Amino acid sequence: MTATARETVLRRVRDALTLSSHPPEVEIPRAYRTGRTLPDEERLALFVDRLLDYKGRVHRCTADGTAAVLAEVLHGHRARRVGVPAGLDPAWLAAFDGEVVTDSPDIPAPRLDALDGVVTASAVSCAETGTVFLDGAAADQGRRALTLVPDLHVCVVDLSSVEAGVPEALARLRPTSPLTLISGPSATSDIELERVEGVHGPRTLEVVIRTDV
Amino acid sequence: MSSPTGPSTRNTFLGMPAVPPRSPYGTGHLRGERAFPEAAQDELGNEQLRRNLGRATHSIRAKRLALTGELPDWEQLRDAGSAIKTDTMNRLPELLEQLEQKVTEHGGTVHWARDGVEANEIVARLVKNTGSDEVIKVKSMATQETGLNEHLASEGITAHETDLAELIVQLADDRPSHILVPAIHRNRDEIREIFLKEIPGIDPGLDTVPAHLAAAARAYLREKFMTTRVAVSGANFGIAETGTLSVVESEGNGRMCLTLPETLITVMGIEKVLPRFQDLEVFLQLLPRSSTGERMNPYTSMWTGVTPGDGPQDFHLVLLDNGRTAALADRIGREALHCIRCSACLNVCPVYERTGGHAYGSTYPGPIGAVLTPQLAGMHGAGDDPNSSLPYASSLCGACFDACPVKIDIPSLLVELRHQHTEESGSTAEGLAMKAAAAVMKRPKLFTAAQKAAGLGRVLAGRDGTLSRLPAPFDGWSDSRDTPAPPKQSFRSWLASPEGAATMRAAAAEGAPHTDDAPEAP
Ligand code: SF4
């Protein structure tokens, strides 16, 4: 009987372990920092510092002020047609006077290209690395193409969802959702190591942090 | 004695472990055409290459040091990373089966490939099944290793690389020279020339400003992203516990390929599996800081099988062996499989800095390439297999070990590989080491500079810390006794020390011809 590739590879792996005499089980030393908590102001300061360092742009507001700030940010980019995930709180764009396009899986990617920008919520963030995590399965964050194709991404982050470090942030995610981790806008250093912002992903990342949520 | 290889392998009888085969000879990109010293000679003549590389490696290195220094628990993260990898290798069969089960549960299809040829055939078949004759590709070491693009071309399928550097390399019909920044050997003028010549309909007035060059690539690739129905990617991590795959990148081309097409085919080496989702908390801290010297790379994508309404609705994972099980059977190779391809060891290596990646002849250049390549594809014959020269393509200064986020002791592994090779070939390790070192380190000043840490003592000493043989002219003396290896000291500085001087005197007294010439100029 001819073995399948699966059987062969698995047998080879087992043989290899037998031949190299099955090393003993190892304990994983997890002495690195986990479970960190930082007071609000410190987390906020760290997160803002790291976002700016990677060329993100930052705004602060209260929950009540969300609509005004979003309208102002979109206005600043002269954005007229803005995409949103189906589950985004409609109140957020109440002050925006342009066209709001609600995303759906039926809209082909080239049509997303015609949007001036996109507004989404976020799942969780990491202050130490300046990273925003999007959960594609959540109704207010939308499918992955929506935050990828348009050139401007405006992302609303609640301070209560900002964790100090990577372990704390990852622990709050649903692993099997489509996840996107974003640290600043798209960038390349492939030409003589000179950093250029904006290659294929959004050229501009605007993060609106709601400090009382 | 031949070991069973390739797709025709039959299960004869169970229970008798056979040494798993290496990657088949003559396929893919795990073997150059010339031995390292010879290839290095040519590259050394390329001043442009050396300038670019010097600037690049020093700059990434400085950023990496600053950012790893920022984390007070960097060493604890390295310890955890190293242990997770050991644990992974120990439990590889069950982890692979678990990964397969989880990916399948979430609507993906898992394929197994004994070698690169088989992986290429699987991918080509899957692409053909979609009816498409082109694919977009995310930068992937595994498919570079198997020579997938060439195979697809022979089947009438066009593969478009979408990473900017890979695109430059592909358009120029060139080969990558660095794991992380494959086009680092090209400068902006050359890149402009390549674009003007190869990108249809490009603005002839394009200048050499990197932002403008990047914009030209963006415009060219955007159309491909929007219209191509099939994508091929690699994977940085595959999580057994959940079936989650992950790609770490900067430009967003990865996100485009992983999200927009209807079909996604991911080719992943079997060693890239991680046991738990939690393990990402370690590697997502180690990888970006070691690799690009960033706290986090701009984009990381994670997906588990198929998500209705979001991303490709047809997902295939190809699990690739291609010599990895042969490496796993060997103590050296097993440790080399821990590599997460961050390229930190390349950026600190004085030999790599001078020769660039092409001299290694393999998809995996630099210090880790010198260990991994012979492990995956073997070292055949005495002198004429280029892979046999790779363990000597190092000054063993120890910088790569210090830089490696998962603590792979590359210098010791190189020393052991040299022992393995010389036992087979009958040549002396010293002779081959000297030849390789001399090719790269022509000027004694440079050579001395390269020998910062452990130095030549390690070239010659085994892991037990003794020198069983000294190089000529001391070999007559050392044939009959062991000399303690000089740890953490260069051979030159050891020779200059009182202990070294005494050894030289003893050697001279026993009749070895005395010479003032240092051993690096044979
Ligand atoms: S061997 Fe270590 S330093 Fe070199 S590329 Fe692999 S993980 Fe990075």
XYZ file of C-alpha atoms and ligand atoms in Angstrom:
743
model
C 0.000 0.000 0.000
C 1.377 3.401 -0.956
C 1.489 5.764 1.973
C -0.167 9.123 1.629
C 1.935 12.263 2.022
C 0.199 12.858 5.335
C 1.116 9.423 6.688
C 4.656 9.746 5.384
C 5.318 13.174 6.877
C 3.833 12.219 10.240
C 5.823 8.977 10.287
C 8.985 10.908 9.459
C 8.313 13.334 12.305
C 7.807 10.449 14.731
C 10.906 8.642 13.452
C 12.932 11.828 13.808
C 11.859 12.217 17.410
C 12.623 8.589 18.166
C 16.047 8.843 16.538
C 16.926 11.944 18.482
C 15.751 10.129 21.621
C 12.651 12.098 22.565
C 13.956 14.905 24.767
C 12.178 15.326 28.101
C 9.157 17.558 28.514
C 9.933 21.204 29.054
C 8.303 23.700 31.344
C 7.734 27.037 29.618
C 9.218 29.741 31.836
C 6.716 32.584 31.627
C 8.587 35.020 33.835
C 8.002 37.863 31.385
C 5.552 40.599 32.277
C 1.869 39.608 32.174
C -1.253 40.844 33.889
C 0.031 44.407 34.029
C -2.329 47.196 34.946
C -1.532 50.885 34.617
C -3.633 53.836 35.770
C -5.719 55.489 33.031
C -3.482 58.539 32.556
C -0.346 56.432 32.239
C -1.908 54.032 29.768
C -3.243 56.908 27.752
C 0.071 58.765 27.726
C 1.990 55.658 26.692
C -0.499 54.734 23.969
C -0.520 58.251 22.506
C 3.258 58.459 22.564
C 3.580 55.160 20.675
C 0.860 55.999 18.145
C 2.550 59.283 17.303
C 5.917 57.598 17.036
C 4.537 55.394 14.278
C 2.903 58.289 12.456
C -0.626 57.667 13.622
C -2.685 60.774 14.396
C -4.445 61.043 17.714
C -7.549 62.809 19.032
C -9.102 62.687 22.473
C -12.743 63.121 23.295
C -15.527 62.089 25.657
C -18.280 59.699 24.626
C -20.601 62.665 24.167
C -18.099 64.429 21.969
C -17.540 61.474 19.587
C -19.784 62.751 16.811
C -18.255 66.231 16.804
C -14.670 64.965 16.721
C -15.369 62.412 13.984
C -17.045 65.074 11.849
C -14.078 67.353 12.348
C -11.521 64.657 11.501
C -13.397 63.637 8.343
C -13.820 67.260 7.356
C -10.055 67.767 7.785
C -9.477 65.118 5.107
C -12.240 66.507 2.889
C -13.869 63.103 3.066
C -17.317 63.140 1.463
C -18.140 59.437 1.134
C -17.373 57.411 4.206
C -17.802 53.676 4.727
C -18.951 52.181 8.028
C -19.539 48.619 9.249
C -23.203 47.672 9.538
C -23.060 47.551 13.332
C -21.443 50.939 13.947
C -23.355 53.200 16.350
C -25.206 55.586 13.957
C -24.953 58.393 16.525
C -21.206 58.567 15.919
C -21.702 60.060 12.466
C -24.677 62.257 13.388
C -22.620 65.431 12.910
C -21.068 64.342 9.596
C -22.717 66.040 6.610
C -21.335 63.763 3.876
C -22.588 60.426 2.575
C -22.386 57.391 4.868
C -22.117 54.055 3.051
C -22.975 50.995 5.115
C -20.739 48.065 4.218
C -21.980 44.619 3.289
C -20.204 41.507 2.043
C -21.837 42.014 -1.370
C -19.933 45.225 -2.090
C -16.943 44.268 -4.259
C -13.518 45.552 -3.215
C -13.069 47.933 -6.179
C -16.128 49.829 -4.971
C -14.554 50.287 -1.554
C -11.750 51.987 -3.458
C -14.168 54.809 -4.271
C -14.670 55.631 -0.569
C -12.796 58.620 0.843
C -12.365 56.888 4.167
C -13.788 54.483 6.699
C -14.808 54.801 10.364
C -14.758 51.775 12.685
C -14.685 50.839 16.339
C -11.923 48.581 17.734
C -11.762 45.509 19.955
C -8.752 46.185 22.108
C -5.482 48.129 21.996
C -1.966 47.771 23.333
C -0.393 50.910 24.790
C 3.214 49.748 24.853
C 3.334 49.054 21.124
C 0.732 51.547 19.897
C -1.342 48.763 18.365
C -5.075 48.722 17.637
C -6.713 45.285 17.309
C -9.739 44.845 15.061
C -12.085 41.889 15.406
C -13.624 41.236 12.020
C -16.439 39.218 13.566
C -17.654 42.195 15.618
C -20.448 44.166 13.943
C -18.886 47.583 14.609
C -15.473 46.705 13.134
C -16.515 45.140 9.882
C -14.935 42.806 7.404
C -11.227 43.156 6.800
C -11.442 44.650 3.306
C -13.331 47.674 4.619
C -10.416 48.965 6.720
C -7.881 48.071 4.064
C -8.868 49.440 0.697
C -9.783 53.094 1.445
C -6.874 55.438 2.019
C -8.079 56.850 5.353
C -8.962 54.817 8.432
C -10.531 56.597 11.400
C -10.636 54.240 14.354
C -12.457 54.864 17.628
C -10.778 53.425 20.724
C -12.268 53.397 24.216
C -9.641 53.983 26.857
C -11.123 51.125 28.893
C -10.136 48.773 26.065
C -6.496 49.881 26.044
C -4.256 47.364 27.776
C -0.704 48.010 28.925
C 1.140 45.280 27.021
C 0.847 42.632 24.334
C -0.091 39.681 26.614
C -2.882 41.649 28.278
C -4.299 42.767 24.929
C -4.133 39.343 23.246
C -5.907 37.730 26.195
C -9.005 39.812 25.441
C -9.427 38.605 21.859
C -11.468 35.833 20.308
C -8.738 33.792 18.589
C -10.934 32.432 15.823
C -12.253 35.797 14.638
C -10.446 37.315 11.666
C -8.087 39.646 13.527
C -6.089 42.584 12.235
C -3.425 44.262 14.341
C -2.651 47.796 13.203
C 0.350 49.824 14.360
C 0.366 53.080 12.462
C -0.315 53.453 8.759
C 1.017 51.152 6.057
C 4.765 51.592 5.647
C 7.743 50.259 3.726
C 11.482 50.584 4.186
C 12.390 48.536 1.154
C 14.090 51.318 -0.795
C 17.421 52.085 0.836
C 15.733 51.623 4.222
C 14.018 54.986 3.925
C 10.623 54.735 5.599
C 7.710 55.608 3.334
C 4.188 55.733 4.756
C 1.352 54.317 2.754
C 2.038 51.541 0.320
C -0.988 49.298 0.004
C -2.934 49.829 3.183
C -4.411 53.165 4.323
C -1.922 56.012 4.098
C -3.494 57.744 7.074
C -4.539 56.319 10.441
C -6.545 58.603 12.743
C -7.203 57.253 16.228
C -9.978 58.838 18.274
C -9.608 57.897 21.944
C -12.677 58.218 24.113
C -11.253 58.855 27.544
C -14.391 58.302 29.599
C -15.357 54.897 28.222
C 22.921 3.237 1.890
C 20.028 5.209 0.630
C 17.206 6.534 2.707
C 13.630 6.391 1.502
C 12.692 9.578 -0.317
C 10.002 11.222 -2.301
C 6.447 10.516 -3.206
C 7.053 6.868 -4.035
C 7.912 5.953 -0.439
C 6.080 2.852 0.728
C 5.242 1.848 4.230
C 7.160 -1.393 4.380
C 7.048 -2.311 8.027
C 6.322 -0.153 10.988
C 8.272 0.272 14.169
C 11.733 0.631 12.645
C 12.647 4.315 12.490
C 14.389 5.342 9.289
C 16.348 8.569 8.954
C 13.987 10.966 7.177
C 15.244 12.177 3.797
C 16.663 15.605 3.055
C 15.157 17.983 0.573
C 15.748 16.375 -2.840
C 18.941 17.383 -4.619
C 18.665 19.789 -7.499
C 15.211 21.239 -6.859
C 14.194 24.536 -5.297
C 16.590 27.063 -3.844
C 18.510 25.341 -1.096
C 21.782 25.013 -2.942
C 23.935 27.484 -4.831
C 26.047 26.800 -7.863
C 29.399 27.591 -6.355
C 31.120 27.059 -3.042
C 30.878 29.932 -0.603
C 34.487 31.188 -0.816
C 34.260 31.368 -4.587
C 30.858 33.068 -4.662
C 31.950 35.439 -1.896
C 34.973 36.538 -3.938
C 32.707 37.913 -6.650
C 30.323 39.627 -4.297
C 33.244 41.264 -2.537
C 34.044 43.056 -5.758
C 30.653 44.738 -5.621
C 31.265 47.996 -3.788
C 27.677 49.158 -4.158
C 26.418 45.999 -2.505
C 28.833 46.375 0.352
C 27.917 50.015 0.967
C 24.167 49.332 0.886
C 24.494 46.319 3.109
C 26.750 48.061 5.578
C 24.351 50.956 5.934
C 21.302 48.740 6.154
C 22.574 46.217 8.632
C 24.033 48.872 10.922
C 20.862 50.886 10.909
C 18.538 47.954 11.644
C 20.977 46.784 14.277
C 20.945 50.096 16.131
C 17.150 50.216 16.083
C 16.920 46.664 17.296
C 19.256 47.278 20.205
C 17.368 50.372 21.298
C 14.025 48.616 21.177
C 15.026 45.372 22.812
C 16.677 47.415 25.552
C 13.352 49.116 26.111
C 11.788 45.908 27.463
C 12.928 45.037 30.987
C 11.827 41.431 30.422
C 13.593 40.893 27.080
C 15.700 38.005 28.396
C 12.657 36.350 29.978
C 10.859 36.616 26.647
C 13.811 34.990 24.906
C 13.801 32.171 27.479
C 10.100 31.626 26.955
C 10.472 31.747 23.161
C 13.260 29.220 23.237
C 11.351 26.846 25.536
C 8.144 27.107 23.492
C 10.131 26.091 20.412
C 11.702 23.130 22.209
C 8.272 22.093 23.417
C 6.904 22.455 19.887
C 9.568 20.205 18.377
C 9.014 17.586 21.091
C 5.304 17.428 20.379
C 5.337 18.079 16.659
C 3.238 15.073 15.542
C 0.325 15.793 17.853
C 0.514 19.560 17.228
C 0.379 19.085 13.449
C -2.597 16.759 13.770
C -4.324 19.239 16.051
C -3.666 22.102 13.638
C -5.045 20.040 10.778
C -8.158 19.174 12.751
C -8.844 22.781 13.780
C -8.276 24.221 10.308
C -10.587 21.568 8.861
C -13.242 22.243 11.510
C -13.239 25.889 10.458
C -13.773 25.130 6.792
C -10.186 24.981 5.502
C -8.511 22.109 3.658
C -5.123 20.770 4.776
C -2.586 19.221 2.381
C 0.719 17.548 3.221
C 3.825 17.829 1.075
C 6.806 15.501 1.482
C 9.052 17.901 -0.383
C 9.141 21.104 -2.376
C 8.283 19.390 -5.638
C 5.136 17.947 -4.141
C 4.185 21.293 -2.535
C 4.575 23.058 -5.886
C 2.418 20.440 -7.593
C -0.302 20.806 -4.972
C -0.344 24.594 -5.319
C -0.381 24.466 -9.125
C -3.258 21.977 -9.057
C -5.254 24.107 -6.614
C -4.728 27.213 -8.749
C -5.797 25.369 -11.894
C -8.937 24.151 -10.152
C -9.985 27.779 -9.720
C -9.634 28.400 -13.445
C -7.204 31.279 -12.832
C -3.858 31.548 -14.622
C -2.355 34.063 -12.209
C -1.809 34.434 -8.482
C -0.775 37.235 -6.152
C 1.840 36.351 -3.571
C 2.756 37.543 -0.098
C 6.475 37.353 0.622
C 7.117 33.800 1.738
C 10.355 31.995 2.497
C 8.756 28.562 2.099
C 7.675 29.130 -1.501
C 11.001 30.801 -2.288
C 12.668 27.659 -0.922
C 10.605 25.368 -3.134
C 10.970 27.504 -6.257
C 7.197 27.810 -6.567
C 7.184 30.766 -8.967
C 9.307 28.895 -11.485
C 7.096 25.836 -11.215
C 3.930 27.873 -11.664
C 5.473 29.548 -14.711
C 6.189 26.133 -16.224
C 2.500 25.339 -15.743
C 1.433 28.552 -17.446
C 0.541 30.372 -14.215
C 1.927 33.866 -13.563
C 2.865 34.655 -9.959
C 2.953 38.333 -8.971
C 5.077 39.147 -5.931
C 3.411 41.962 -3.997
C 5.976 42.854 -1.339
C 7.754 45.925 -2.704
C 11.221 44.432 -2.350
C 10.147 41.067 -3.769
C 8.531 42.924 -6.660
C 11.785 44.755 -7.383
C 13.691 41.477 -7.270
C 11.126 39.756 -9.474
C 10.955 42.538 -12.071
C 14.756 42.616 -12.275
C 14.894 38.819 -12.663
C 17.187 38.868 -9.637
C 17.377 36.864 -6.432
C 16.580 38.083 -2.885
C 19.675 38.913 -0.841
C 18.205 39.337 2.641
C 15.360 37.591 4.497
C 13.701 40.819 5.571
C 14.708 43.360 2.928
C 15.309 41.210 -0.162
C 16.238 44.124 -2.445
C 18.699 45.721 -0.063
C 21.436 45.292 -2.676
C 19.642 47.722 -5.020
C 19.710 51.501 -4.725
C 17.022 54.002 -5.732
C 18.513 54.721 -9.168
C 18.547 51.055 -10.036
C 15.003 50.622 -8.760
C 13.800 53.527 -10.909
C 15.468 51.939 -13.942
C 13.854 48.583 -13.207
C 10.398 50.142 -12.843
C 10.733 52.199 -16.023
C 11.726 49.117 -17.959
C 9.322 46.566 -16.474
C 6.098 48.258 -15.365
C 3.751 48.764 -18.293
C 2.370 52.266 -18.687
C 4.532 53.814 -15.997
C 5.097 57.592 -15.994
C 8.380 58.130 -17.863
C 9.009 61.196 -15.704
C 9.290 59.032 -12.535
C 12.106 60.274 -10.297
C 14.133 58.468 -7.637
C 12.347 59.725 -4.499
C 11.494 56.544 -2.513
C 7.946 57.797 -1.800
C 7.352 58.224 -5.555
C 8.829 54.835 -6.348
C 6.591 53.262 -3.708
C 3.578 55.091 -5.144
C 4.354 53.716 -8.607
C 4.425 50.194 -7.176
C 1.178 50.879 -5.325
C -0.603 51.920 -8.494
C 0.730 48.924 -10.420
C -0.167 46.383 -7.738
C -3.552 47.825 -6.794
C -5.012 46.636 -10.052
C -3.602 43.141 -9.410
C -5.083 43.066 -5.899
C -8.502 44.030 -7.210
C -8.628 41.540 -10.051
C -6.652 38.418 -9.080
C -8.791 35.635 -7.664
C -6.126 33.476 -6.047
C -3.432 34.328 -3.497
C -0.484 32.338 -2.183
C 1.074 33.160 1.188
C 3.432 31.779 3.760
C 2.733 31.902 7.488
C 4.753 33.195 10.400
C 2.798 31.121 12.892
C 0.155 28.403 12.876
C -1.607 27.834 16.194
C -2.417 24.173 16.879
C -4.899 24.909 19.652
C -7.191 27.066 17.509
C -6.167 26.491 13.869
C -5.278 30.189 13.576
C -2.673 31.285 11.005
C -0.784 34.514 11.127
C 1.176 36.740 8.755
C 3.274 39.622 10.025
C 4.037 42.482 7.578
C 4.317 46.221 7.001
C 2.992 47.332 3.673
C -0.544 45.989 3.678
C 0.156 43.845 0.625
C -0.203 40.869 2.955
C -3.613 42.050 4.111
C -4.625 42.556 0.475
C -3.620 39.030 -0.540
C -5.101 37.414 2.561
C -8.402 39.257 2.260
C -9.450 40.149 -1.276
C -9.079 36.963 -3.398
C -11.630 34.152 -3.456
C -9.050 31.446 -2.823
C -6.105 31.541 -0.410
C -3.347 28.945 -0.432
C -0.905 29.099 2.476
C 2.341 27.133 2.377
C 3.837 26.605 5.827
C 6.885 24.674 6.988
C 5.851 22.109 9.597
C 8.166 23.734 12.153
C 6.138 26.954 12.177
C 3.377 25.503 14.325
C 2.956 26.867 17.874
C 1.044 24.991 20.579
C -1.187 27.710 22.048
C -2.763 31.017 21.076
C -1.172 32.420 24.218
C 2.283 31.725 22.755
C 1.749 34.610 20.366
C 2.183 36.985 23.316
C 5.823 35.926 23.344
C 6.524 35.865 19.619
C 4.644 39.064 18.804
C 7.035 40.787 21.177
C 10.185 38.993 20.029
C 9.705 39.063 16.265
C 9.112 42.743 15.338
C 11.744 44.058 17.708
C 14.348 41.564 16.480
C 13.409 41.887 12.869
C 12.798 45.491 11.888
C 13.603 47.126 15.196
C 9.992 48.176 15.661
C 7.795 47.783 18.724
C 5.255 46.199 16.428
C 5.144 45.827 12.680
C 2.378 47.907 11.053
C 0.120 44.964 10.226
C -0.468 41.473 11.587
C -3.272 39.359 10.146
C -4.781 36.319 11.825
C -7.388 34.044 10.357
C -8.894 30.696 11.227
C -10.187 28.631 8.329
C -12.948 30.445 6.487
C -15.161 33.270 7.815
C -18.447 33.654 5.936
C -18.718 37.128 4.430
C -15.144 38.089 5.221
C -12.103 37.157 3.154
C -11.415 34.130 0.932
C -14.156 31.519 1.066
C -11.807 28.767 -0.082
C -8.752 28.227 2.135
C -5.969 25.658 1.715
C -3.055 25.027 4.047
C -0.073 23.125 2.625
C 2.164 21.652 5.347
C 5.695 21.309 4.003
C 8.403 18.864 5.099
C 11.198 19.286 2.471
C 14.025 18.176 4.747
C 12.596 19.505 7.990
C 12.123 16.024 9.430
C 15.715 15.193 8.503
C 16.768 18.282 10.424
C 14.551 17.263 13.324
C 16.285 13.900 13.576
C 19.585 15.674 14.154
C 20.420 17.540 17.335
C 21.852 20.469 15.377
C 19.094 20.623 12.863
C 16.467 20.396 15.553
C 17.764 23.580 17.147
C 18.022 25.340 13.783
C 14.303 24.644 13.264
C 13.555 27.015 16.144
C 14.335 29.938 13.825
C 11.528 32.476 13.425
C 13.243 34.161 10.420
C 13.667 37.535 12.052
C 17.018 38.153 10.274
C 18.693 39.636 13.368
C 21.609 37.235 12.955
C 22.193 38.436 9.392
C 22.382 42.032 10.478
C 25.097 41.436 13.056
C 27.227 39.030 11.008
C 30.551 40.448 9.759
C 30.745 37.804 7.044
C 27.225 38.452 5.752
C 27.872 42.172 5.837
C 30.718 41.770 3.381
C 29.328 39.132 1.054
C 25.588 39.762 1.050
C 23.003 37.026 0.749
C 23.718 35.717 -2.746
C 27.046 34.132 -1.808
C 25.221 31.594 0.380
C 23.359 30.253 -2.652
C 20.259 29.440 -0.573
C 16.914 30.987 0.285
C 18.294 31.167 3.817
C 21.471 33.265 3.915
C 23.607 34.501 6.768
C 24.456 32.654 9.970
C 21.195 30.740 10.295
C 21.275 29.909 6.594
C 24.712 28.417 7.024
C 23.253 26.016 9.621
C 19.789 25.451 8.248
C 20.594 24.998 4.560
C 22.894 21.962 4.965
C 20.420 20.518 7.472
C 17.488 20.735 5.076
C 19.285 19.823 1.877
C 22.355 17.964 3.096
C 26.070 18.283 2.407
C 27.053 15.885 -0.314
C 30.514 14.760 -1.313
C 33.805 16.142 -0.159
C 34.479 19.522 -1.630
C 32.293 20.242 -4.582
C 28.880 20.620 -2.959
C 28.341 24.321 -2.263
C 26.426 23.400 0.888
C 29.527 21.744 2.315
C 31.222 25.124 2.336
C 28.464 26.875 4.279
C 29.456 25.795 7.814
C 32.745 27.569 7.152
C 31.102 30.810 6.060
C 31.398 32.312 9.504
C 33.959 33.926 11.733
C 32.187 32.391 14.765
C 32.382 35.685 16.569
C 29.229 34.877 18.520
C 27.257 38.011 17.639
C 24.483 35.952 16.022
C 23.905 33.979 19.210
C 23.561 37.168 21.244
C 21.119 38.610 18.735
C 18.882 35.582 18.268
C 15.503 36.081 19.962
C 15.037 32.339 20.464
C 18.606 31.788 21.648
C 19.830 29.487 18.906
C 23.527 28.878 19.581
C 24.505 29.291 15.941
C 28.316 29.327 16.454
C 28.304 26.014 18.307
C 26.003 24.482 15.721
C 28.366 25.616 12.958
C 31.281 24.065 14.767
C 29.417 20.776 15.072
C 28.435 20.848 11.427
C 32.104 21.327 10.544
C 32.961 18.279 12.579
C 30.243 16.271 10.838
C 31.467 17.415 7.463
C 35.145 16.799 8.032
C 34.459 13.341 9.422
C 32.777 12.498 6.143
C 35.028 14.301 3.732
C 38.467 13.727 5.183
C 39.425 17.378 4.690
C 40.493 19.347 7.696
C 38.108 21.803 9.256
C 40.933 24.229 9.723
C 41.847 24.269 6.064
C 38.283 24.845 4.956
C 37.653 27.419 7.649
C 40.763 29.290 6.672
C 39.803 29.243 3.033
C 36.355 30.639 3.756
C 37.641 33.146 6.249
C 40.410 34.269 3.949
C 37.979 34.830 1.115
C 35.960 37.236 3.187
C 38.468 38.658 5.591
C 41.227 39.543 3.168
C 42.699 42.332 5.211
C 44.017 41.328 8.628
C 42.587 44.503 10.178
C 39.074 43.604 9.129
C 39.619 40.083 10.231
C 40.715 41.159 13.663
C 37.715 43.440 13.944
C 35.458 40.542 13.126
C 36.948 38.381 15.810
C 35.422 40.385 18.606
C 34.130 37.687 20.867
C 34.739 33.995 20.821
C 36.771 34.071 17.657
C 38.787 31.442 15.963
C 39.177 29.392 19.093
C 35.616 28.322 18.539
C 36.304 27.485 14.911
C 38.568 24.757 16.050
C 37.170 23.694 19.384
C 34.320 21.284 19.780
C 31.535 21.875 22.249
C 33.597 20.296 25.001
C 35.779 23.364 24.857
C 39.032 21.822 23.792
C 40.998 22.232 20.625
C 41.721 18.794 19.340
C 43.829 20.126 16.518
C 45.642 23.380 16.019
C 46.066 24.817 12.544
C 49.324 24.524 10.719
C 52.033 25.235 11.669
C 51.073 23.877 15.092
C 49.372 20.709 13.953
C 52.380 18.492 14.523
C 52.271 19.476 18.137
C 48.535 19.247 18.634
C 48.163 15.899 16.921
C 49.146 14.247 20.132
C 47.391 16.372 22.747
C 44.376 18.549 23.385
C 44.701 22.269 23.898
C 42.113 24.078 25.978
C 40.109 26.403 23.766
C 40.351 30.087 24.514
C 36.792 31.020 25.405
C 35.393 34.488 24.697
C 38.606 35.566 23.066
C 39.737 35.850 19.504
C 42.345 33.501 18.207
C 44.462 36.519 17.421
C 44.215 37.978 20.892
C 44.739 34.532 22.341
C 47.906 34.153 20.284
C 49.038 37.534 21.562
C 48.396 36.544 25.185
C 51.037 34.973 27.418
C 49.196 31.660 27.160
C 49.136 31.848 23.383
C 52.753 32.847 23.246
C 53.667 29.886 25.453
C 51.763 27.545 23.174
C 53.573 28.933 20.169
C 56.922 28.499 21.885
C 56.051 24.937 22.806
C 54.993 24.244 19.252
C 58.170 25.745 17.881
C 60.232 23.737 20.346
C 58.580 20.550 19.111
C 59.676 21.287 15.615
C 56.802 23.125 13.959
C 58.260 25.790 11.722
C 57.984 29.125 13.453
C 56.264 31.913 11.620
C 55.132 35.408 12.423
C 52.336 35.136 9.969
C 48.961 34.866 11.583
C 47.002 31.785 10.553
C 44.359 33.689 8.599
C 46.673 34.016 5.591
C 47.298 30.454 4.474
S 18.468 32.228 13.786
Fe 17.618 33.540 15.353
S 18.411 35.574 14.808
Fe 18.690 34.319 12.979
S 16.852 34.652 11.760
Fe 16.455 32.842 13.033
S 15.445 33.601 14.853
Fe 16.390 35.368 13.864
